[in-house]
Tab-separated table of C-alpha atoms in Angstrom:
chain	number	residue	atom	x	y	z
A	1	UNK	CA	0.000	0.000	0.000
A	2	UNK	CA	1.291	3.430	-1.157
A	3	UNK	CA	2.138	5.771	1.821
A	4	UNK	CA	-0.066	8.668	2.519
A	5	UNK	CA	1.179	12.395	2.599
A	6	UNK	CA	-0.836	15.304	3.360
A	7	UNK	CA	0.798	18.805	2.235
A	8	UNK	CA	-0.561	21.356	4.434
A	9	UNK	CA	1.504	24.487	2.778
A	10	UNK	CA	1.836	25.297	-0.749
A	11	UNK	CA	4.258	23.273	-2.738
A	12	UNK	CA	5.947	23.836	-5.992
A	13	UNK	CA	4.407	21.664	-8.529
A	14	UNK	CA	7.831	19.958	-9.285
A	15	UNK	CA	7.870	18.801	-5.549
A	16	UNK	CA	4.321	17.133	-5.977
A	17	UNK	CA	5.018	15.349	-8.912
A	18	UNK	CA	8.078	13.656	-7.370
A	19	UNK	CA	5.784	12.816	-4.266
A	20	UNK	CA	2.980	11.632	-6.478
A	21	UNK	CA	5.802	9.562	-8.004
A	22	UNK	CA	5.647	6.901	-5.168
A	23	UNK	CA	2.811	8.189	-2.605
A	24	UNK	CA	-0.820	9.003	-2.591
A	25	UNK	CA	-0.792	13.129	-1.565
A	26	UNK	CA	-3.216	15.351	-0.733
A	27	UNK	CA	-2.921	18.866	-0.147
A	28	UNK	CA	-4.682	20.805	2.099
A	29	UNK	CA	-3.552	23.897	2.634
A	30	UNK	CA	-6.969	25.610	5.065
A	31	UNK	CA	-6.806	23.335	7.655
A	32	UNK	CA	-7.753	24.968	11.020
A	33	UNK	CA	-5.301	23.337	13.531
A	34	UNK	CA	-8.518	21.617	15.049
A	35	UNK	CA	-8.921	20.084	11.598
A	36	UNK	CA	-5.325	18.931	11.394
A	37	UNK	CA	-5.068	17.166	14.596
A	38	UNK	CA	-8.648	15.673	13.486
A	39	UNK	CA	-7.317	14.515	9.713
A	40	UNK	CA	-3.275	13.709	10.627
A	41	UNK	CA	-4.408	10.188	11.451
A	42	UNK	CA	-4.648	8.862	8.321
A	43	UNK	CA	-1.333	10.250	7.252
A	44	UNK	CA	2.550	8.463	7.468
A	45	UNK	CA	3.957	12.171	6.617
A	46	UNK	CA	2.970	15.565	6.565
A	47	UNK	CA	4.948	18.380	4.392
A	48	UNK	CA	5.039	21.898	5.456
A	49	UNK	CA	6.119	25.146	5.118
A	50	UNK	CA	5.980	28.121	7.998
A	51	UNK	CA	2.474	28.407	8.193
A	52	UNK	CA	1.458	25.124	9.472
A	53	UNK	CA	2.382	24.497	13.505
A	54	UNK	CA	3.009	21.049	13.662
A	55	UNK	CA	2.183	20.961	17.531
A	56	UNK	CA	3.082	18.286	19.823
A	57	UNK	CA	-0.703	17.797	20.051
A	58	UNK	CA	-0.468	17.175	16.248
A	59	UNK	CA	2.198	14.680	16.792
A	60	UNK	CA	0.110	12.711	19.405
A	61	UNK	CA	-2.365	12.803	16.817
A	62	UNK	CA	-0.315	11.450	13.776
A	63	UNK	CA	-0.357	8.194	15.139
A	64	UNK	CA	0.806	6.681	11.289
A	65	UNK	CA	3.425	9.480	11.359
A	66	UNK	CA	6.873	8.868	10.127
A	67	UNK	CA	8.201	11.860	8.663
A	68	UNK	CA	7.311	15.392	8.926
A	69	UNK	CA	9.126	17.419	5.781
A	70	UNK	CA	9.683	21.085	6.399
A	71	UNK	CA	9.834	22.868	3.475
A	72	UNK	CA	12.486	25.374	4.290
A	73	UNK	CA	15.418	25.549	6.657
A	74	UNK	CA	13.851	26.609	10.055
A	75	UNK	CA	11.933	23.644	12.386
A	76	UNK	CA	10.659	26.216	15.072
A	77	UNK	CA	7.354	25.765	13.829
A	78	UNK	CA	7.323	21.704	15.064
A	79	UNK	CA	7.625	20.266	17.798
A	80	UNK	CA	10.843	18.246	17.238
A	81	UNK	CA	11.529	17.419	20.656
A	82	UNK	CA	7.889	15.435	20.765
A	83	UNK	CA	8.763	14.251	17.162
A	84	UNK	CA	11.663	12.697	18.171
A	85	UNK	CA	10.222	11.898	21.526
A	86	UNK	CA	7.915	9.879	19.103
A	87	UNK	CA	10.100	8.277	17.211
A	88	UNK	CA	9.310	10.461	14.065
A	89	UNK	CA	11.952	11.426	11.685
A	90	UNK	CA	11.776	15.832	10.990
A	91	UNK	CA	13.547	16.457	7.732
A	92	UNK	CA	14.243	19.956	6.501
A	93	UNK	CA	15.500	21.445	2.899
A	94	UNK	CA	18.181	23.542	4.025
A	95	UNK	CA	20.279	24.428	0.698
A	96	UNK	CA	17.892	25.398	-1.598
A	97	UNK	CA	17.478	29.184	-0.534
A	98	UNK	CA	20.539	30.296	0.446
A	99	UNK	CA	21.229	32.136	-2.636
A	100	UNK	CA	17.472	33.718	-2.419
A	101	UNK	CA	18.072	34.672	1.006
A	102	UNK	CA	21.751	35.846	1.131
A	103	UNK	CA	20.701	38.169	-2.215
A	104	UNK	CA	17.526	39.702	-0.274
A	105	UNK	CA	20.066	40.921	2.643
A	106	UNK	CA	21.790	42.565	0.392
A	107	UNK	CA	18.993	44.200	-1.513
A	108	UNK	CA	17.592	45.320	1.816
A	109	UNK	CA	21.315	46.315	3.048
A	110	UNK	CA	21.375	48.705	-0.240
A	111	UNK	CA	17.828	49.918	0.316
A	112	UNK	CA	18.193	50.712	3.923
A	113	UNK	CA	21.758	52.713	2.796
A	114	UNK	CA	20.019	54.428	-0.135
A	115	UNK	CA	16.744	55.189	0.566
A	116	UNK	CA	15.293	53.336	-1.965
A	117	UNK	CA	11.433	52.598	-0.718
A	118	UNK	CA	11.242	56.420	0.212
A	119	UNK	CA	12.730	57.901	-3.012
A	120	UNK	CA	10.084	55.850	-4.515
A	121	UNK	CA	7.688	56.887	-2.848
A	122	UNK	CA	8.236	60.406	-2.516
A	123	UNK	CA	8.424	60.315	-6.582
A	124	UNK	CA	5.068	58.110	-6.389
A	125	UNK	CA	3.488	61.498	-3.980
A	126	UNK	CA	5.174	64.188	-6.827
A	127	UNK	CA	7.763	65.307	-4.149
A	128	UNK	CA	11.528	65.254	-5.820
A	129	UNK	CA	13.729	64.570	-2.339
A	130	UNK	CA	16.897	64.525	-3.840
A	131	UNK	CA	18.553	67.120	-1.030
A	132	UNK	CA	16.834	65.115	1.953
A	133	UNK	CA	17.609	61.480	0.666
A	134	UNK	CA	21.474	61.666	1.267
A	135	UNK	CA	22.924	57.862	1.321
A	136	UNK	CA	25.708	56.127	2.629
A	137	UNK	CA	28.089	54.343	0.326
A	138	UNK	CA	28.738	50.510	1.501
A	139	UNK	CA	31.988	50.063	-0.056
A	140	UNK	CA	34.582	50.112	2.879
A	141	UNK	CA	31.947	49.906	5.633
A	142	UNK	CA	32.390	47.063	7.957
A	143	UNK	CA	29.679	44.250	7.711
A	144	UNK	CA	28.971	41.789	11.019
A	145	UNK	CA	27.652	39.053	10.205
A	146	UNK	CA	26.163	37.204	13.356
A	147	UNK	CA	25.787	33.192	12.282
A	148	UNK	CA	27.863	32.033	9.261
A	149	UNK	CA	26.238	29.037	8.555
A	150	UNK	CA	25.321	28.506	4.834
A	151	UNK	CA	23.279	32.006	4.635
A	152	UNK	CA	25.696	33.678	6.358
A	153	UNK	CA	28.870	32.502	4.278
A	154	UNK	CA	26.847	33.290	0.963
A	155	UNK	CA	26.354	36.658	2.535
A	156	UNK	CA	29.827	37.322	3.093
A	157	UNK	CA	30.769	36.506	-0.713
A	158	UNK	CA	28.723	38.775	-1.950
A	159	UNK	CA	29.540	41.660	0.402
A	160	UNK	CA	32.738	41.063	-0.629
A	161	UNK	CA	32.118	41.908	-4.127
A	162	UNK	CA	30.797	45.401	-2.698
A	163	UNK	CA	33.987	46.146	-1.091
A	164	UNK	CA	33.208	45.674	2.402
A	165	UNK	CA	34.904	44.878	5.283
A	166	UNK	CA	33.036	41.415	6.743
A	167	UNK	CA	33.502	40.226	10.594
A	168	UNK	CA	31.538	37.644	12.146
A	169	UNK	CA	30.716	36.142	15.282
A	170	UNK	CA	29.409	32.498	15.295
A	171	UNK	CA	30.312	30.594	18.628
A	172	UNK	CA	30.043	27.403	17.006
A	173	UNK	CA	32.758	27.756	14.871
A	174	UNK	CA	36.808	28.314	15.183
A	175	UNK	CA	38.814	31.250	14.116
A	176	UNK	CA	39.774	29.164	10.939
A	177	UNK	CA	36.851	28.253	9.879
A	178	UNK	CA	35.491	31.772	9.935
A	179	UNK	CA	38.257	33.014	7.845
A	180	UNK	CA	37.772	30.293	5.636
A	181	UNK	CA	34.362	31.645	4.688
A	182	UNK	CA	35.439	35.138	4.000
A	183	UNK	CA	35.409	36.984	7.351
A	184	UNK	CA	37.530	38.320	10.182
A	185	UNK	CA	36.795	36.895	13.449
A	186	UNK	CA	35.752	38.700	16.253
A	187	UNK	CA	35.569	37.179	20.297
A	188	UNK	CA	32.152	38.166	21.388
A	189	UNK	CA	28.690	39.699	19.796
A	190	UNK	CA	29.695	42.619	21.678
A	191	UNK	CA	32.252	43.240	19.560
A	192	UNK	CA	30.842	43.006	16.450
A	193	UNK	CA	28.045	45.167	17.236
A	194	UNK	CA	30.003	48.143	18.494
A	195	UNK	CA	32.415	47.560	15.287
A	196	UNK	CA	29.580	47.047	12.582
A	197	UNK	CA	28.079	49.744	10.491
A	198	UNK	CA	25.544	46.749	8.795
A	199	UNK	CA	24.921	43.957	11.118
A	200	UNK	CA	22.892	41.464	9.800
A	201	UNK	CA	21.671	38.207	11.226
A	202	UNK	CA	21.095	34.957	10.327
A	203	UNK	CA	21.331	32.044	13.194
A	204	UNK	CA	18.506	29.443	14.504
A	205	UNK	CA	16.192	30.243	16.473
A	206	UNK	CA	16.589	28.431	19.738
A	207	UNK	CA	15.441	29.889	23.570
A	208	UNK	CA	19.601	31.229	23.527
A	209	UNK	CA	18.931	33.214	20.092
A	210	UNK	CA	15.434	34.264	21.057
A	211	UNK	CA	15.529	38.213	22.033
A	212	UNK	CA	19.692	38.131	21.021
A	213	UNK	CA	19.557	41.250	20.262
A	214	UNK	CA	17.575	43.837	22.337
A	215	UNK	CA	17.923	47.352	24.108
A	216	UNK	CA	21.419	46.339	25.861
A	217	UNK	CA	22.705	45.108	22.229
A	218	UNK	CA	20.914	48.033	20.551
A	219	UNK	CA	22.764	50.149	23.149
A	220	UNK	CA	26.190	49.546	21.945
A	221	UNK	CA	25.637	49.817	17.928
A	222	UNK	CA	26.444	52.736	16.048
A	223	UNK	CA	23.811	55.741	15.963
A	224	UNK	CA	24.680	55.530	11.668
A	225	UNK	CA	24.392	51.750	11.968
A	226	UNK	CA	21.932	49.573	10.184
A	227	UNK	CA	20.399	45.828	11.878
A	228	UNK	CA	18.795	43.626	8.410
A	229	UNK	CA	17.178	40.701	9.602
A	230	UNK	CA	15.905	38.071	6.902
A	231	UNK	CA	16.058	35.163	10.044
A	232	UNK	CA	13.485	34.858	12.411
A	233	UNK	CA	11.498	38.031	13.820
A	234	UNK	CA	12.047	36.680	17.593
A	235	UNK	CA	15.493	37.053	17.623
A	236	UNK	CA	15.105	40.428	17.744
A	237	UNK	CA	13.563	42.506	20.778
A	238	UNK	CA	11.077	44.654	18.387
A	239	UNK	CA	9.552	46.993	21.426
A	240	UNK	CA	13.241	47.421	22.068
A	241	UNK	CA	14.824	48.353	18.129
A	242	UNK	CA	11.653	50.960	17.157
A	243	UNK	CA	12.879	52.679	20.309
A	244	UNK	CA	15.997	52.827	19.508
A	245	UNK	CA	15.068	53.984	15.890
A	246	UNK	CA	12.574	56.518	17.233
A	247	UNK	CA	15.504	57.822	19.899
A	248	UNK	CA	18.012	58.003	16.494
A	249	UNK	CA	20.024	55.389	18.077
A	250	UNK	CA	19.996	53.606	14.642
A	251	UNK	CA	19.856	54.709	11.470
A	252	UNK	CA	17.851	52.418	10.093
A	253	UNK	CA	16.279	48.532	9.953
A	254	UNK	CA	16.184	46.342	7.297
A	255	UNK	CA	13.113	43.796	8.156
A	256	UNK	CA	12.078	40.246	6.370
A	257	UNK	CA	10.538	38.788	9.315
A	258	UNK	CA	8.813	39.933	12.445
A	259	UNK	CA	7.256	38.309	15.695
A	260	UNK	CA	3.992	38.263	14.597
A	261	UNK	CA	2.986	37.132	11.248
A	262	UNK	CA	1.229	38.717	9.145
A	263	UNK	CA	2.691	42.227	10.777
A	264	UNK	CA	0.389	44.455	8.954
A	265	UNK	CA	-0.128	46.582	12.015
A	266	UNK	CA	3.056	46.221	13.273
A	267	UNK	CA	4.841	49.941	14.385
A	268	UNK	CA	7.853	48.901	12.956
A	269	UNK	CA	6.376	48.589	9.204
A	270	UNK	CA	4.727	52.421	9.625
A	271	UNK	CA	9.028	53.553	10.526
A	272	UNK	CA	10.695	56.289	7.710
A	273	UNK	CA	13.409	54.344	8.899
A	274	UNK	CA	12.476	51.076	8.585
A	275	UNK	CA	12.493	48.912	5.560
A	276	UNK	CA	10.460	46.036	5.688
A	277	UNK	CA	9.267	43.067	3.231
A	278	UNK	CA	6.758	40.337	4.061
A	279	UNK	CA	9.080	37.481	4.903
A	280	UNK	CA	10.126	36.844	1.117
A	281	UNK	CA	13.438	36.383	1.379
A	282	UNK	CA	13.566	32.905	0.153
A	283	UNK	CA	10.651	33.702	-2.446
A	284	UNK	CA	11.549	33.288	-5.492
A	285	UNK	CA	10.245	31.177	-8.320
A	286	UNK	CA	13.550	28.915	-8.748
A	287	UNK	CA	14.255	28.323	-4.901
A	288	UNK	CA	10.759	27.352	-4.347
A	289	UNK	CA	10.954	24.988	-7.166
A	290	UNK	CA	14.239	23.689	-5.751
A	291	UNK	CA	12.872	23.305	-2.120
A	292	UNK	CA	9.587	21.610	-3.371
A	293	UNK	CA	11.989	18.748	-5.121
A	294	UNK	CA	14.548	18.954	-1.966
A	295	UNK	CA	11.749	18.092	0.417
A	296	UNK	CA	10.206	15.373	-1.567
A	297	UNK	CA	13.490	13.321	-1.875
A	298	UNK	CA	13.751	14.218	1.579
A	299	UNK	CA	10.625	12.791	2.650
A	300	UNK	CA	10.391	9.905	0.176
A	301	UNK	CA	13.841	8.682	1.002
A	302	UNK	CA	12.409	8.446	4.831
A	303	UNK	CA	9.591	6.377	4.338
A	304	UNK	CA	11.693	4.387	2.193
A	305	UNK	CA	13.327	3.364	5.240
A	306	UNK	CA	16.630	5.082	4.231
A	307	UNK	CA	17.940	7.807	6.577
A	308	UNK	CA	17.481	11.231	4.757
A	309	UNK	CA	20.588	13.551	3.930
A	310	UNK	CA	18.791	15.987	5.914
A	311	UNK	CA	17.903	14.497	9.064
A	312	UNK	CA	17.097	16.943	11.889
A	313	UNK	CA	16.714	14.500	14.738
A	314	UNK	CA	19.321	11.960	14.501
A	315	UNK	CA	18.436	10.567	17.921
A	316	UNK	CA	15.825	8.424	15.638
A	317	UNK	CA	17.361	7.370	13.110
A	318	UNK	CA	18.505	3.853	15.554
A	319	UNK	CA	14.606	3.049	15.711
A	320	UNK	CA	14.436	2.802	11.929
A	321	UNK	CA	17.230	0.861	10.885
């Protein structure tokens, strides 16, 4: 009998066909979360992107449950600890949007240093700012890059092309490894916020990263300094950064992702110095293709009984051999 997978998110096309390949899928991409922990029964995997909370009440309910894909890089919105605590495998598609992401940072790096949105908009209202939308070039500024994981390296490469000067601080990592990826090393975060005229961010979220950067952090960046975040919205403490925007302790944010999704009344959006996007940094048409066909190997090659390249809980992998 051919295994059943519900797809709760949208899915590129290319990424059902491979799952249609050798399961029965059905996508469902409304369900209430009463309605998923009512339907994940009949299910042995579940794909899905950030919308879907995959719950430890979800788990409990997923009593056919293998595998649950995530269709992305970040698992904070399952419950891996009860996955694993379940014996189910959590598989993620972490390469696929690098490139998207590491090329919006830039783009909202530049914007935040040249005023794009508002020259735009000003010319959109008649008004012809050229005398009040002064910029700041990037060449020879110094970048901090917090987290140089695969984001953060691809980051790095292309700041380099800009001329900058790129530090970064990523605990998990030694001195060499950092300047193998194209940046100085510096001891603490600390550090690399006081030296930083861009910082920009890009680690997991975890209950250490949550609120990583907030009024004390805030306190020792540059009053010309710019914070981009295309991560996770929690890691930053947003009462905390309009304040310090409001106060002219920062020049400017550069925002992807916010605490509360959709943020269309968050304070930070309505900010002349804030740039913000609705969490498309890894939105475009070829990395969503690629992370649709990622996830489906991913996924298929678990309930194949083979462990997945991408296995987020290794703990369970010894249960299914």
């Amino acid at each position: 009998m051919a295994a059943k997978i519900l797809v709760s998110d949208p899915l590129a096309e290319e990424g059902l066909e491979l799952l249609r390949q050798e399961a029965e899928v059905e996508v469902e991409t409304d369900l209430t979360p009463p309605q998923l922990v009512e339907t994940i029964g009949q299910y042995d995997a579940i794909v899905v992107r950030s919308a879907t909370k995959v719950t430890a009440e979800v788990i409990e309910a997923g009593q056919r449950l293998k595998v649950i894909g995530r269709a992305g890089v970040g698992v904070d919105n399952i419950d891996v600890e009860k996955a694993t605590e379940q014996g189910i495998m959590v598989v993620n598609a972490p390469t696929p949007t690098v490139v998207a992401v590491a090329e919006h940072t830039m783009a909202l790096l530049l914007a935040t240093a040249r005023h794009i949105p508002r020259g735009d908009a000003s010319l959109r209202e008649g008004k012809w700012l050229k005398k009040q939308l002064v910029g700041t070039t990037v060449a020879g500024k110094v970048l901090g890059i917090v987290g140089l994981g695969r984001i953060g390296t691809a980051v790095a490469k292309r700041a380099q092309a800009f001329d900058m000067e790129i530090i970064a601080y990523d605990p998990y990592l030694t001195r060499e490894q950092i300047e193998e990826r194209g940046a100085t090393p510096v001891s603490s975060l600390e550090e690399l916020l006081k030296r930083s005229d861009f910082v920009t961010l890009h680690v997991t979220l975890t209950p250490e990263t949550r609120g990583m950067i907030g009024a004390k952090e805030l306190d020792v960046m540059k009053p010309t300094a710019r914070l981009i975040n295309c991560d996770r919205g929690a890691v930053v403490d947003e009462e905390a950064l309009l304040k310090a925007l409001e106060e002219g302790k920062l020049a400017a944010a550069g925002l992807d992702c916010f605490c509360q999704e959709p943020a269309t009344d968050n304070p930070l959006c309505c900010s002349e110095r804030v740039v913000a996007t609705p969490h498309i940094a890894a939105s475009t048409v070829e990395a969503q293709r690629d992370v649709g066909r990622e996830i489906a190997r991913q996924v298929l090659t678990a309930l194949r009984g083979e462990r997945p390249q991408h296995l987020v809980n290794p703990a369970v992998w010894g249960e299914h051999e």
